[in-house]
XYZ file of C-alpha atoms in Angstrom:
602
model
C -84.250 -3.358 6.409
C -87.138 -1.028 5.539
C -86.844 0.724 8.900
C -83.229 1.448 8.233
C -83.920 2.890 4.770
C -86.712 5.076 6.098
C -84.471 6.304 8.922
C -81.759 7.260 6.441
C -84.259 9.135 4.281
C -85.543 11.005 7.279
C -82.057 12.018 8.390
C -81.235 13.128 4.839
C -84.348 15.324 4.712
C -83.514 16.739 8.111
C -80.000 17.559 6.990
C -81.225 19.218 3.816
C -83.601 21.359 5.802
C -80.842 22.447 8.183
C -78.655 23.784 5.374
C -80.040 27.083 3.995
C -80.419 27.301 0.289
C -77.889 29.606 -1.360
C -79.201 32.983 -2.376
C -78.945 34.163 -5.951
C -78.134 30.764 -7.445
C -80.610 29.943 -10.204
C -81.938 26.495 -10.578
C -80.403 24.534 -13.458
C -82.372 24.331 -16.634
C -83.099 20.982 -18.195
C -80.013 19.654 -20.009
C -77.510 21.898 -18.170
C -75.001 20.705 -15.628
C -75.547 21.535 -12.042
C -73.318 24.335 -10.698
C -70.504 23.324 -8.398
C -71.358 23.507 -4.757
C -69.628 26.206 -2.782
C -67.198 24.978 -0.176
C -68.305 24.783 3.365
C -67.350 27.655 5.636
C -64.813 25.461 7.414
C -62.735 25.130 4.273
C -62.443 28.919 3.996
C -60.619 29.248 7.268
C -56.999 30.226 7.189
C -54.823 27.212 7.696
C -51.186 26.881 8.665
C -48.326 25.928 6.387
C -48.555 22.242 7.264
C -52.341 22.181 6.625
C -51.915 23.823 3.242
C -49.267 21.265 2.292
C -51.502 18.363 3.302
C -54.441 19.892 1.422
C -52.385 20.233 -1.757
C -51.058 16.671 -1.409
C -54.576 15.326 -0.891
C -55.982 17.247 -3.841
C -53.184 16.001 -6.058
C -53.731 12.409 -4.996
C -57.483 12.646 -5.738
C -56.953 13.808 -9.321
C -56.745 10.908 -11.723
C -53.740 10.604 -14.037
C -51.553 13.131 -12.220
C -47.859 12.627 -11.665
C -44.554 14.407 -11.423
C -44.781 15.440 -15.053
C -48.139 17.181 -14.477
C -46.773 19.692 -11.974
C -45.484 22.025 -14.681
C -48.126 21.301 -17.324
C -49.510 24.364 -19.129
C -52.992 25.577 -18.356
C -55.806 26.237 -20.853
C -54.276 29.528 -21.984
C -50.968 27.854 -22.906
C -49.031 29.456 -20.068
C -47.045 26.970 -17.976
C -48.610 26.463 -14.628
C -46.630 27.471 -11.608
C -44.911 24.536 -9.957
C -46.106 23.641 -6.464
C -43.984 25.118 -3.691
C -42.895 21.682 -2.459
C -41.760 20.373 -5.853
C -38.059 20.290 -6.861
C -38.762 22.703 -9.740
C -40.253 25.386 -7.490
C -38.275 28.631 -7.090
C -36.398 29.301 -3.905
C -38.514 30.505 -1.005
C -38.417 34.248 -0.328
C -36.305 35.553 2.460
C -39.354 36.908 4.318
C -40.821 34.418 6.795
C -44.295 32.984 6.273
C -47.281 34.344 8.182
C -47.531 31.183 10.231
C -43.788 30.845 10.884
C -41.904 31.914 13.942
C -39.978 34.667 12.143
C -36.675 32.732 11.728
C -35.042 32.802 8.326
C -33.401 29.595 7.043
C -30.551 29.752 4.556
C -29.840 26.857 2.218
C -26.504 25.221 2.944
C -24.094 24.738 0.017
C -23.859 21.262 -1.467
C -20.945 19.182 -0.151
C -18.034 18.700 -2.535
C -18.154 15.495 -4.583
C -15.978 12.571 -3.466
C -12.456 12.549 -4.808
C -13.034 9.386 -6.846
C -16.127 10.644 -8.676
C -13.994 12.196 -11.369
C -12.068 9.010 -12.154
C -14.654 6.289 -11.615
C -16.541 4.902 -14.560
C -20.295 4.493 -14.644
C -21.632 1.427 -12.829
C -21.696 -1.467 -15.287
C -24.695 -3.564 -16.154
C -25.280 -6.639 -13.964
C -22.842 -9.444 -14.746
C -23.736 -12.055 -17.312
C -23.972 -15.784 -16.910
C -20.389 -16.448 -18.043
C -18.980 -13.971 -15.509
C -21.021 -15.456 -12.666
C -19.948 -18.982 -13.578
C -16.278 -17.955 -13.659
C -16.636 -16.307 -10.235
C -18.325 -19.423 -8.842
C -15.537 -21.637 -10.210
C -12.958 -19.352 -8.606
C -14.735 -19.590 -5.259
C -14.943 -23.385 -5.483
C -11.278 -23.800 -6.407
C -10.207 -21.353 -3.697
C -11.982 -23.352 -1.039
C -10.593 -26.656 -2.310
C -7.015 -25.810 -3.309
C -5.783 -22.919 -1.160
C -5.866 -24.584 2.247
C -2.551 -26.449 1.894
C -0.088 -23.838 0.630
C 0.856 -22.224 -2.668
C 2.294 -24.012 -5.673
C 0.503 -25.039 -8.871
C -2.828 -24.017 -7.306
C -1.898 -20.314 -7.630
C -1.573 -20.711 -11.389
C -4.778 -22.753 -11.560
C -6.762 -20.072 -9.711
C -5.451 -17.371 -12.032
C -7.214 -18.954 -15.009
C -10.860 -18.505 -13.837
C -9.945 -15.044 -12.543
C -8.701 -14.089 -15.991
C -11.823 -15.628 -17.536
C -14.111 -13.574 -15.268
C -12.287 -10.386 -16.264
C -12.485 -11.301 -19.948
C -16.218 -12.049 -19.925
C -17.062 -8.926 -17.907
C -15.028 -6.691 -20.216
C -16.623 -8.158 -23.343
C -20.108 -7.686 -21.889
C -19.300 -4.031 -21.151
C -18.071 -3.527 -24.720
C -14.410 -3.122 -23.753
C -11.546 -4.766 -25.593
C -8.206 -5.268 -23.868
C -5.224 -3.321 -25.101
C -2.001 -5.008 -26.066
C -0.328 -3.491 -23.022
C -3.010 -5.010 -20.769
C -2.456 -8.413 -22.349
C 1.285 -8.062 -21.770
C 0.781 -7.150 -18.101
C -1.568 -10.107 -17.661
C 0.937 -12.480 -19.263
C 3.633 -11.112 -16.964
C 1.455 -11.759 -13.927
C 0.915 -15.371 -15.012
C 4.672 -15.766 -15.553
C 5.351 -14.572 -12.009
C 3.101 -17.320 -10.678
C 5.685 -19.799 -11.967
C 7.828 -18.918 -8.935
C 5.648 -20.800 -6.391
C 5.506 -23.692 -8.862
C 9.292 -23.814 -8.963
C 10.499 -22.699 -5.533
C 9.673 -23.755 -1.974
C 11.063 -20.680 -0.207
C 8.312 -18.532 1.271
C 9.907 -15.115 0.797
C 10.451 -15.292 -3.008
C 6.997 -16.880 -3.365
C 5.270 -14.107 -1.426
C 7.164 -11.455 -3.371
C 6.189 -13.069 -6.687
C 2.496 -13.369 -5.748
C 2.346 -9.707 -4.702
C 4.084 -8.646 -7.906
C 1.648 -10.764 -9.948
C -1.292 -9.059 -8.217
C 0.228 -5.667 -9.029
C 0.645 -6.523 -12.710
C -2.900 -7.894 -12.824
C -4.276 -4.691 -11.323
C -2.360 -2.647 -13.882
C -3.738 -4.830 -16.691
C -7.301 -4.244 -15.466
C -7.011 -0.479 -14.975
C -4.823 0.273 -17.988
C -2.854 3.007 -16.196
C 0.220 4.689 -17.623
C 1.256 7.379 -15.121
C 2.923 7.101 -11.742
C -0.342 7.669 -9.887
C -2.017 4.836 -11.799
C 0.908 2.451 -11.377
C 0.994 3.026 -7.615
C -2.775 3.145 -6.952
C -3.973 0.359 -9.277
C -3.574 -2.418 -6.641
C -5.536 -0.278 -4.192
C -8.335 -0.040 -6.722
C -9.025 -3.776 -6.474
C -9.420 -3.534 -2.703
C -11.746 -0.527 -2.940
C -13.881 -2.277 -5.565
C -14.776 -5.279 -3.388
C -17.886 -3.799 -1.768
C -19.333 -2.454 -5.006
C -18.431 -5.685 -6.789
C -20.291 -7.858 -4.293
C -23.446 -5.731 -4.687
C -22.977 -5.855 -8.450
C -22.700 -9.633 -8.412
C -25.797 -9.972 -6.235
C -27.781 -7.904 -8.720
C -26.669 -10.242 -11.474
C -27.721 -13.319 -9.511
C -31.138 -11.810 -8.784
C -31.728 -11.022 -12.434
C -30.627 -14.485 -13.531
C -32.845 -16.254 -10.975
C -35.996 -14.228 -11.662
C -36.983 -16.364 -14.650
C -36.673 -15.696 -18.332
C -34.404 -16.952 -21.064
C -31.208 -16.695 -18.979
C -32.544 -18.219 -15.783
C -29.835 -19.852 -13.655
C -32.271 -22.167 -11.945
C -31.931 -25.102 -14.391
C -28.138 -24.812 -14.402
C -27.912 -24.780 -10.609
C -30.212 -27.768 -10.329
C -28.171 -29.619 -12.950
C -24.906 -28.922 -11.120
C -26.402 -30.040 -7.818
C -27.642 -33.313 -9.323
C -24.247 -33.928 -10.945
C -22.411 -33.361 -7.644
C -24.727 -35.739 -5.799
C -24.274 -38.443 -8.453
C -20.486 -38.086 -8.465
C -20.256 -38.247 -4.678
C -22.522 -41.282 -4.386
C -21.027 -43.361 -7.161
C -17.497 -42.196 -6.458
C -17.834 -43.353 -2.870
C -19.200 -46.722 -3.991
C -16.368 -47.279 -6.464
C -13.750 -46.183 -3.917
C -15.132 -48.665 -1.407
C -15.087 -51.418 -4.038
C -11.474 -50.946 -5.207
C -8.509 -49.672 -3.195
C -6.542 -48.547 -6.261
C -9.434 -46.365 -7.383
C -9.719 -45.008 -3.827
C -6.024 -44.067 -3.853
C -6.489 -42.323 -7.207
C -9.422 -40.297 -5.896
C -7.508 -39.475 -2.740
C -4.627 -38.039 -4.747
C -6.880 -35.982 -7.013
C -9.690 -34.792 -4.738
C -8.747 -32.410 -1.877
C -9.398 -33.559 1.667
C -11.872 -30.984 2.956
C -11.878 -32.584 6.387
C -8.124 -32.275 6.754
C -6.111 -30.166 9.136
C -7.284 -26.893 7.627
C -10.929 -27.503 8.561
C -14.202 -26.722 6.869
C -14.569 -23.150 8.291
C -11.196 -22.195 6.879
C -12.161 -23.644 3.496
C -15.401 -21.671 3.498
C -13.514 -18.496 4.317
C -11.117 -19.115 1.424
C -14.080 -19.744 -0.895
C -15.691 -16.446 0.091
C -12.358 -14.698 -0.350
C -11.985 -16.174 -3.829
C -15.530 -15.141 -4.748
C -14.944 -11.563 -3.612
C -11.655 -11.426 -5.519
C -13.268 -12.751 -8.705
C -16.130 -10.246 -8.512
C -13.707 -7.385 -7.828
C -11.591 -8.381 -10.816
C -14.650 -8.685 -13.087
C -16.146 -5.375 -11.907
C -12.837 -3.599 -12.456
C -12.534 -5.076 -15.942
C -16.049 -3.839 -16.793
C -15.717 -0.363 -15.224
C -12.091 0.457 -14.338
C -11.116 3.431 -12.246
C -8.892 5.859 -14.131
C -6.289 6.459 -11.469
C -4.191 8.464 -13.913
C -6.592 11.354 -13.371
C -5.468 11.745 -9.753
C -1.846 12.431 -10.567
C -0.428 15.825 -9.599
C 0.239 18.219 -12.413
C 3.598 19.847 -13.083
C 4.756 22.053 -10.266
C 5.494 25.728 -10.524
C 8.626 26.153 -12.586
C 11.568 27.687 -10.728
C 14.250 29.997 -12.022
C 17.529 28.635 -13.286
C 19.568 29.762 -10.314
C 16.979 28.687 -7.752
C 16.666 25.260 -9.342
C 20.217 24.515 -10.474
C 22.353 25.800 -7.594
C 21.401 23.081 -5.019
C 21.744 20.329 -7.601
C 25.130 21.544 -8.864
C 26.449 21.574 -5.304
C 25.028 18.052 -4.837
C 26.821 16.950 -8.005
C 30.106 18.290 -6.627
C 29.574 16.382 -3.380
C 28.858 13.176 -5.290
C 31.947 13.735 -7.445
C 34.162 14.085 -4.359
C 32.779 10.865 -2.902
C 33.254 9.032 -6.187
C 36.882 10.186 -6.378
C 37.529 8.667 -2.976
C 35.665 5.468 -3.863
C 37.604 4.950 -7.090
C 40.448 3.337 -5.143
C 38.035 0.916 -3.470
C 36.440 -0.045 -6.772
C 39.799 -0.688 -8.431
C 41.776 -2.170 -5.518
C 39.160 -3.308 -3.032
C 41.014 -5.888 -0.927
C 44.251 -3.923 -0.604
C 42.409 -0.755 0.433
C 40.392 -2.570 3.064
C 43.428 -4.213 4.626
C 45.472 -1.031 4.553
C 42.783 1.443 5.483
C 42.636 1.947 9.264
C 42.850 -1.806 9.904
C 39.208 -2.408 9.001
C 37.899 -5.907 8.430
C 35.506 -6.819 5.651
C 32.609 -6.891 8.065
C 33.398 -3.493 9.546
C 34.052 -1.887 6.171
C 30.818 -3.195 4.621
C 28.611 -2.494 7.610
C 29.825 1.064 8.081
C 28.906 2.130 4.535
C 26.525 -0.164 2.698
C 23.288 0.875 4.376
C 24.200 4.544 4.145
C 24.880 4.183 0.427
C 21.619 2.304 -0.093
C 19.678 5.065 1.649
C 21.588 7.694 -0.330
C 20.538 5.987 -3.579
C 16.863 5.984 -2.615
C 17.063 9.596 -1.467
C 18.701 10.592 -4.747
C 15.777 9.147 -6.689
C 13.407 11.234 -4.565
C 15.476 14.383 -5.222
C 15.404 13.695 -8.973
C 11.616 13.257 -8.980
C 11.096 16.581 -7.192
C 13.649 18.371 -9.356
C 11.979 17.227 -12.569
C 8.613 18.517 -11.356
C 9.856 22.062 -10.678
C 12.526 22.250 -13.387
C 12.601 25.337 -15.636
C 10.944 24.656 -18.992
C 10.730 27.892 -20.895
C 13.011 27.019 -23.811
C 15.757 24.796 -25.271
C 18.380 26.202 -22.905
C 16.342 25.168 -19.894
C 15.926 21.645 -21.253
C 19.659 21.413 -21.875
C 20.381 22.609 -18.332
C 18.000 20.028 -16.845
C 19.557 17.195 -18.827
C 23.103 18.242 -17.942
C 22.557 18.635 -14.196
C 20.303 15.601 -13.673
C 22.281 13.445 -16.097
C 25.457 14.131 -14.146
C 23.685 13.306 -10.901
C 22.403 10.011 -12.324
C 25.858 8.995 -13.566
C 27.417 9.736 -10.193
C 24.589 7.804 -8.514
C 25.495 4.769 -10.602
C 29.003 4.956 -9.185
C 27.551 5.088 -5.666
C 25.485 1.985 -6.465
C 28.581 0.200 -7.726
C 30.453 1.154 -4.558
C 27.689 -0.235 -2.338
C 27.543 -3.488 -4.299
C 31.317 -3.791 -4.123
C 31.285 -3.384 -0.361
C 28.698 -6.130 0.049
C 30.609 -8.338 -2.392
C 33.689 -8.104 -0.201
C 31.580 -8.936 2.836
C 29.895 -11.957 1.247
C 33.203 -13.210 -0.131
C 34.513 -13.411 3.412
C 31.427 -14.613 5.318
C 29.205 -16.207 2.687
C 25.681 -15.519 1.515
C 22.597 -15.058 3.665
C 19.036 -14.163 2.768
C 19.413 -10.592 3.984
C 22.699 -9.993 2.191
C 21.415 -11.422 -1.067
C 18.167 -9.447 -0.847
C 19.803 -6.072 -0.250
C 22.268 -6.612 -3.094
C 19.390 -7.448 -5.417
C 17.570 -4.300 -4.267
C 20.662 -2.160 -4.869
C 21.047 -3.586 -8.374
C 17.382 -2.851 -9.103
C 17.885 0.750 -7.989
C 20.796 0.961 -10.410
C 18.511 -0.212 -13.215
C 16.000 2.470 -12.251
C 18.730 5.121 -12.490
C 19.617 3.845 -15.967
C 15.967 4.094 -16.985
C 15.870 7.696 -15.745
C 18.899 8.447 -17.890
C 17.176 6.893 -20.876
C 14.021 8.913 -20.146
C 16.063 12.112 -20.243
C 17.118 11.255 -23.794
C 14.037 9.565 -25.267
C 11.251 11.043 -23.120
C 9.598 10.052 -19.840
C 6.259 8.839 -21.216
C 7.161 5.165 -20.793
C 9.198 5.577 -17.598
C 6.564 4.393 -15.029
C 5.746 1.249 -16.974
C 9.413 0.584 -17.716
C 10.279 0.764 -14.008
C 7.427 -1.592 -13.146
C 8.412 -4.031 -15.887
C 12.025 -4.071 -14.704
C 10.896 -4.728 -11.132
C 8.685 -7.608 -12.304
C 11.542 -9.142 -14.287
C 13.827 -8.806 -11.260
C 11.313 -10.542 -9.001
C 10.828 -13.343 -11.531
C 14.576 -13.871 -11.968
C 15.127 -13.718 -8.207
C 12.492 -16.388 -7.568
C 13.525 -18.744 -10.346
C 17.169 -18.525 -9.244
C 16.210 -20.276 -5.951
C 17.995 -17.987 -3.447
C 18.169 -20.671 -0.739
C 19.913 -22.983 -3.186
C 22.418 -20.255 -4.072
C 23.065 -19.599 -0.380
C 23.744 -23.274 0.317
C 26.097 -23.627 -2.682
C 28.015 -20.479 -1.754
C 28.542 -21.541 1.841
C 29.584 -25.068 0.850
C 32.101 -23.666 -1.660
C 33.542 -21.395 1.046
C 33.697 -24.398 3.391
C 35.754 -26.373 0.883
C 38.153 -23.412 0.592
C 38.868 -23.565 4.302
C 36.332 -21.131 5.713
C 33.860 -21.719 8.493
C 30.464 -23.323 7.859
C 27.452 -21.959 9.699
C 25.522 -25.222 9.731
C 22.935 -23.864 12.144
C 21.923 -21.211 9.628
C 21.922 -23.612 6.678
C 19.638 -26.039 8.492
C 16.924 -23.351 8.568
C 16.683 -23.015 4.785
C 13.848 -24.334 2.643
C 13.636 -27.439 0.498
C 15.397 -25.532 -2.298
C 18.691 -26.102 -0.465
C 18.318 -29.898 -0.119
C 20.180 -30.835 -3.365
C 23.198 -28.726 -2.299
C 23.236 -29.841 1.342
C 22.920 -33.465 0.248
C 26.585 -33.299 -0.859
C 27.849 -32.876 2.704
C 29.487 -35.770 4.490
C 27.908 -37.448 7.483
C 27.062 -36.477 10.148
C 26.936 -32.923 8.742
C 24.493 -33.964 6.008
C 21.938 -35.476 8.388
C 22.255 -32.611 10.861
C 21.712 -30.036 8.120
C 18.782 -31.819 6.479
C 16.988 -32.942 9.616
C 15.553 -29.484 10.379
C 14.421 -28.760 6.812
C 10.697 -29.420 6.575
C 9.480 -31.142 3.417
C 5.726 -31.536 4.014
C 3.779 -34.302 2.328
C 1.373 -31.900 0.627
C -1.144 -32.700 -2.137
C -0.061 -32.434 -5.756
C -1.558 -28.985 -6.223
C 0.369 -27.589 -3.221
C 3.726 -29.252 -3.981
C 6.424 -27.285 -5.773
C 9.077 -28.837 -7.958
C 11.702 -28.154 -5.285
C 9.625 -30.001 -2.704
C 9.177 -32.952 -5.052
C 12.929 -33.073 -5.730
C 13.765 -32.845 -2.023
C 11.273 -35.595 -1.239
C 12.961 -37.884 -3.781
C 16.412 -37.203 -2.303
C 15.353 -37.826 1.280
C 13.476 -40.968 0.267
C 16.509 -42.390 -1.546
C 18.950 -41.354 1.232
C 17.104 -41.011 4.539
C 18.412 -38.783 7.294
C 20.457 -40.703 9.883
C 19.988 -40.439 13.624
C 23.000 -38.444 14.849
C 23.338 -36.198 17.916
C 23.399 -32.774 16.297
C 23.039 -30.275 19.113
C 26.735 -29.358 19.345
C 27.196 -29.474 15.594
C 24.321 -27.098 14.898
C 25.224 -24.592 17.591
C 28.952 -24.335 16.755
C 30.640 -23.239 13.572
C 31.972 -26.223 11.617
C 35.547 -26.002 10.351
C 36.971 -28.088 7.478
C 38.853 -30.309 9.926
C 35.565 -31.625 11.360
C 34.232 -34.627 9.378
């Protein structure tokens, strides 16, 4: 140890002797600080740009208590110090290249334009609270358990935790729902009564989509056409941000503290284990209790499979988080709507529409005879049958109605608006066009009425008539908007469409089709039993009135699945009772189903 210390001392003395003492530097007096040592010659060499940057970074790191706020701190004289060249606050670099550069000048590129949604998106909300996370978890659990067997009461059950998640998230963000949002939400819940009532897939799907649209409108609170049309898209676009938002909430709630989710999760896990263990023991001890549990608890090992249930659970969780995130920070889609177009002159705007009004008036004059004396005109006019007369004009009139609505929307956007005379001109020209369009709608409906009176109802015929009637309602709303103002027009159109979908679903279209065809059969017309046998369980009460073997042949192909209670509609339950009381008989039905059945066949 002593040898090492002596060796170090000797090397230190040798090093001190090798460095010449500085000339002209007085020795410090007692009590004075020693003067700072001059830098070594190596530090005075000219370095490149990268070396200077590293030297500044190293010097800044060695100074205690420095940070980003110290870069622009004032010096001893009170003058703000110049910001380092590499800091964000430094001025732009001069155009002249540095001494150590290669002589190339670099220009700063302009910043890219902001995304289109930045102007309408709200600020990211705070992480979700405990109530929102619990509602999302309940939605995920119910989705995995109840959605694997079809849609019925389970759709209405799942809507409740979704609404709860939106409510809790909005309250946490300090937002209170408007009365219009509450009305849209109530309308969405009312539409979910269609799968509870009806078994037909097409009205059920239409009602579920309409309920999702009303729910999206309730969350976003839109009032213009752009908001009404883009609100459902907002839920889809919010899924990714909502999942990240929910994960942040889970991390904060599981990091300890007063609102730690750990005790709640452990409590739920213990409760599930206890219920499964003791429920299995009681089910094994008593068959009646086992049957009760089997009717109440979903069979996760059924035909749908566990992977499918897990996928539905994840889908329900994503939907709940998207709904909650939208309720906390909705996107204002109304801000993306196009402004009023460039106003046109009176002649430029009115001349095409006046000529279109004259064309509509000529068509209406010809159609007046059909509207007043439909059957006589069809039989006397060129020998056309009902089928030929309806097919040659209905679809053209339907397309003409839709195209007229598009023309009206464009005309309103570029209409002259410089004074009262211009407003009067717009109301006169467009009002006349709307009235004539109503006559066109009536003509199309009349044509299809003649067709259905001869050949009966089908799903396609009933659907297109309902669509044509809805278009007529839209034209009436446009007329009302011309008198009372167009501020409520988008929401009025959406409300009328929702009411139409609800009425269409609750009317049980398959049941109406079966009753119409059976009434035509009793009047001596043909019965397309092959088509009727492909209807849903809604048609079972009507087809049950047929005589054998027609009854059994018609009901044999109608599927009435033995689904759990939460996936069974009222129509399915009624059909199951009928088929249980009067089972389908075993008759050869191939010829009966492939041929039209006349009244003479019994």
